[in-house]
């Protein structure tokens, strides 16, 4: 657990609900930078918090919550003048693979946040990162605070190492009869502009085998595969 994660966790109402990552000092990325739509939809944990230092040296936090082919993002920055909050919004992947912002009060700010999340996922894919999750301890002060309806202040921190993705290998099959796989649900935009969620389904030829995706995650010295979540 890093000093910035410790500081950032104190700015949130319940730090135990997310897996924390520290990306360190980051430059100012262009909001127009291309992002990987597939990767954005599937972070390693359902709820994550990314903290770091922006180009001005201010501490920032971005939280992500995975949904149905969508990712909800919210955030804050601890600036010299005080804490500045970013309203929650969602980034959704449409049927054609494109991305659309939903309920973004400031599109430029939202796109910059999406780019930052994509940068974090890129680092996970290429070099891996350690994640940290606080666990409430059985401390007398915690018990007293929780009895009064206040948040606990004493935690132990669990470390999870997310290793880089392995290079993909050919899955076999042909265009006419691919191996069985899950077609993820997706958002479809109707001509009138209305967005409709299309449920996921199973497609492909079961006799040709099946395709599964997983993350490589290690706890300490023990490494195991954790199936990617499908919602």
PDB file of N, CA and C in Angstrom, residues 131-169:
ATOM      1  N   UNK A 131      -2.407  -4.248  -6.738  1.00  0.00           N
ATOM      2  CA  UNK A 131      -3.629  -3.675  -6.227  1.00  0.00           C
ATOM      3  C   UNK A 131      -3.674  -3.850  -4.713  1.00  0.00           C
ATOM      4  N   UNK A 132      -4.395  -2.961  -4.048  1.00  0.00           N
ATOM      5  CA  UNK A 132      -4.455  -2.992  -2.582  1.00  0.00           C
ATOM      6  C   UNK A 132      -5.903  -2.812  -2.134  1.00  0.00           C
ATOM      7  N   UNK A 133      -6.317  -3.618  -1.168  1.00  0.00           N
ATOM      8  CA  UNK A 133      -7.676  -3.509  -0.660  1.00  0.00           C
ATOM      9  C   UNK A 133      -7.644  -3.480   0.869  1.00  0.00           C
ATOM     10  N   UNK A 134      -8.258  -2.439   1.466  1.00  0.00           N
ATOM     11  CA  UNK A 134      -8.274  -2.362   2.926  1.00  0.00           C
ATOM     12  C   UNK A 134      -9.315  -3.306   3.527  1.00  0.00           C
ATOM     13  N   UNK A 135      -8.959  -3.903   4.650  1.00  0.00           N
ATOM     14  CA  UNK A 135      -9.856  -4.782   5.386  1.00  0.00           C
ATOM     15  C   UNK A 135     -10.011  -4.205   6.785  1.00  0.00           C
ATOM     16  N   UNK A 136     -11.257  -4.033   7.224  1.00  0.00           N
ATOM     17  CA  UNK A 136     -11.522  -3.450   8.542  1.00  0.00           C
ATOM     18  C   UNK A 136     -10.998  -4.380   9.631  1.00  0.00           C
ATOM     19  N   UNK A 137     -10.261  -3.839  10.586  1.00  0.00           N
ATOM     20  CA  UNK A 137      -9.721  -4.638  11.686  1.00  0.00           C
ATOM     21  C   UNK A 137     -10.657  -4.579  12.898  1.00  0.00           C
ATOM     22  N   UNK A 138     -10.501  -5.586  13.761  1.00  0.00           N
ATOM     23  CA  UNK A 138     -11.282  -5.638  15.001  1.00  0.00           C
ATOM     24  C   UNK A 138     -10.620  -4.755  16.055  1.00  0.00           C
ATOM     25  N   UNK A 139     -10.654  -3.456  15.793  1.00  0.00           N
ATOM     26  CA  UNK A 139     -10.021  -2.488  16.691  1.00  0.00           C
ATOM     27  C   UNK A 139     -11.106  -1.828  17.547  1.00  0.00           C
ATOM     28  N   UNK A 140     -10.847  -1.600  18.838  1.00  0.00           N
ATOM     29  CA  UNK A 140     -11.865  -0.970  19.697  1.00  0.00           C
ATOM     30  C   UNK A 140     -12.375   0.362  19.159  1.00  0.00           C
ATOM     31  N   UNK A 141     -11.479   1.155  18.578  1.00  0.00           N
ATOM     32  CA  UNK A 141     -11.905   2.450  18.033  1.00  0.00           C
ATOM     33  C   UNK A 141     -12.848   2.231  16.852  1.00  0.00           C
ATOM     34  N   UNK A 142     -12.549   1.241  16.013  1.00  0.00           N
ATOM     35  CA  UNK A 142     -13.441   0.923  14.894  1.00  0.00           C
ATOM     36  C   UNK A 142     -14.822   0.533  15.396  1.00  0.00           C
ATOM     37  N   UNK A 143     -14.866  -0.337  16.387  1.00  0.00           N
ATOM     38  CA  UNK A 143     -16.158  -0.786  16.912  1.00  0.00           C
ATOM     39  C   UNK A 143     -16.958   0.377  17.466  1.00  0.00           C
ATOM     40  N   UNK A 144     -16.299   1.274  18.168  1.00  0.00           N
ATOM     41  CA  UNK A 144     -16.994   2.421  18.748  1.00  0.00           C
ATOM     42  C   UNK A 144     -17.495   3.369  17.659  1.00  0.00           C
ATOM     43  N   UNK A 145     -16.672   3.615  16.654  1.00  0.00           N
ATOM     44  CA  UNK A 145     -17.085   4.505  15.568  1.00  0.00           C
ATOM     45  C   UNK A 145     -18.251   3.901  14.783  1.00  0.00           C
ATOM     46  N   UNK A 146     -18.176   2.604  14.501  1.00  0.00           N
ATOM     47  CA  UNK A 146     -19.250   1.954  13.745  1.00  0.00           C
ATOM     48  C   UNK A 146     -20.539   1.913  14.566  1.00  0.00           C
ATOM     49  N   UNK A 147     -20.434   1.813  15.885  1.00  0.00           N
ATOM     50  CA  UNK A 147     -21.614   1.847  16.741  1.00  0.00           C
ATOM     51  C   UNK A 147     -22.322   3.189  16.627  1.00  0.00           C
ATOM     52  N   UNK A 148     -21.543   4.258  16.393  1.00  0.00           N
ATOM     53  CA  UNK A 148     -22.098   5.602  16.255  1.00  0.00           C
ATOM     54  C   UNK A 148     -22.454   5.944  14.806  1.00  0.00           C
ATOM     55  N   UNK A 149     -22.301   4.941  13.908  1.00  0.00           N
ATOM     56  CA  UNK A 149     -22.625   5.173  12.508  1.00  0.00           C
ATOM     57  C   UNK A 149     -21.526   5.865  11.734  1.00  0.00           C
ATOM     58  N   UNK A 150     -20.314   5.895  12.277  1.00  0.00           N
ATOM     59  CA  UNK A 150     -19.186   6.527  11.601  1.00  0.00           C
ATOM     60  C   UNK A 150     -18.338   5.466  10.907  1.00  0.00           C
ATOM     61  N   UNK A 151     -17.549   5.899   9.942  1.00  0.00           N
ATOM     62  CA  UNK A 151     -16.696   4.979   9.204  1.00  0.00           C
ATOM     63  C   UNK A 151     -15.508   4.576  10.057  1.00  0.00           C
ATOM     64  N   UNK A 152     -15.024   3.335   9.924  1.00  0.00           N
ATOM     65  CA  UNK A 152     -13.829   2.906  10.661  1.00  0.00           C
ATOM     66  C   UNK A 152     -12.591   3.622  10.132  1.00  0.00           C
ATOM     67  N   UNK A 153     -11.546   3.630  10.939  1.00  0.00           N
ATOM     68  CA  UNK A 153     -10.321   4.324  10.524  1.00  0.00           C
ATOM     69  C   UNK A 153      -9.095   3.420  10.592  1.00  0.00           C
ATOM     70  N   UNK A 154      -9.264   2.202  11.119  1.00  0.00           N
ATOM     71  CA  UNK A 154      -8.132   1.274  11.194  1.00  0.00           C
ATOM     72  C   UNK A 154      -8.354   0.109  10.227  1.00  0.00           C
ATOM     73  N   UNK A 155      -7.363  -0.109   9.344  1.00  0.00           N
ATOM     74  CA  UNK A 155      -7.461  -1.172   8.349  1.00  0.00           C
ATOM     75  C   UNK A 155      -6.158  -1.951   8.277  1.00  0.00           C
ATOM     76  N   UNK A 156      -6.247  -3.173   7.794  1.00  0.00           N
ATOM     77  CA  UNK A 156      -5.071  -3.861   7.274  1.00  0.00           C
ATOM     78  C   UNK A 156      -5.244  -3.881   5.755  1.00  0.00           C
ATOM     79  N   UNK A 157      -4.131  -3.940   5.021  1.00  0.00           N
ATOM     80  CA  UNK A 157      -4.199  -3.843   3.560  1.00  0.00           C
ATOM     81  C   UNK A 157      -3.769  -5.154   2.915  1.00  0.00           C
ATOM     82  N   UNK A 158      -4.633  -5.685   2.083  1.00  0.00           N
ATOM     83  CA  UNK A 158      -4.354  -6.908   1.325  1.00  0.00           C
ATOM     84  C   UNK A 158      -3.770  -6.525  -0.033  1.00  0.00           C
ATOM     85  N   UNK A 159      -2.686  -7.164  -0.432  1.00  0.00           N
ATOM     86  CA  UNK A 159      -2.025  -6.869  -1.704  1.00  0.00           C
ATOM     87  C   UNK A 159      -2.335  -7.957  -2.722  1.00  0.00           C
ATOM     88  N   UNK A 160      -2.726  -7.542  -3.919  1.00  0.00           N
ATOM     89  CA  UNK A 160      -2.984  -8.461  -5.029  1.00  0.00           C
ATOM     90  C   UNK A 160      -2.158  -7.999  -6.220  1.00  0.00           C
ATOM     91  N   UNK A 161      -1.334  -8.893  -6.760  1.00  0.00           N
ATOM     92  CA  UNK A 161      -0.487  -8.551  -7.904  1.00  0.00           C
ATOM     93  C   UNK A 161      -1.194  -8.969  -9.188  1.00  0.00           C
ATOM     94  N   UNK A 162      -1.496  -7.998 -10.038  1.00  0.00           N
ATOM     95  CA  UNK A 162      -2.107  -8.276 -11.340  1.00  0.00           C
ATOM     96  C   UNK A 162      -0.975  -8.347 -12.361  1.00  0.00           C
ATOM     97  N   UNK A 163      -0.749  -9.526 -12.888  1.00  0.00           N
ATOM     98  CA  UNK A 163       0.359  -9.738 -13.812  1.00  0.00           C
ATOM     99  C   UNK A 163      -0.023  -9.338 -15.233  1.00  0.00           C
ATOM    100  N   UNK A 164       0.967  -9.044 -16.072  1.00  0.00           N
ATOM    101  CA  UNK A 164       0.681  -8.679 -17.469  1.00  0.00           C
ATOM    102  C   UNK A 164      -0.078  -9.784 -18.187  1.00  0.00           C
ATOM    103  N   UNK A 165      -0.879  -9.384 -19.158  1.00  0.00           N
ATOM    104  CA  UNK A 165      -1.602 -10.366 -19.964  1.00  0.00           C
ATOM    105  C   UNK A 165      -0.624 -11.194 -20.771  1.00  0.00           C
ATOM    106  N   UNK A 166      -0.927 -12.477 -20.926  1.00  0.00           N
ATOM    107  CA  UNK A 166      -0.103 -13.326 -21.769  1.00  0.00           C
ATOM    108  C   UNK A 166      -0.450 -13.094 -23.229  1.00  0.00           C
ATOM    109  N   UNK A 167       0.515 -13.250 -24.140  1.00  0.00           N
ATOM    110  CA  UNK A 167       0.205 -13.117 -25.570  1.00  0.00           C
ATOM    111  C   UNK A 167      -0.887 -14.100 -25.956  1.00  0.00           C
ATOM    112  N   UNK A 168      -1.799 -13.648 -26.800  1.00  0.00           N
ATOM    113  CA  UNK A 168      -2.886 -14.524 -27.223  1.00  0.00           C
ATOM    114  C   UNK A 168      -2.371 -15.591 -28.172  1.00  0.00           C
ATOM    115  N   UNK A 169      -3.023 -16.758 -28.159  1.00  0.00           N
ATOM    116  CA  UNK A 169      -2.645 -17.846 -29.054  1.00  0.00           C
ATOM    117  C   UNK A 169      -3.807 -18.136 -29.984  1.00  0.00           C
TER     118      UNK A 169
END
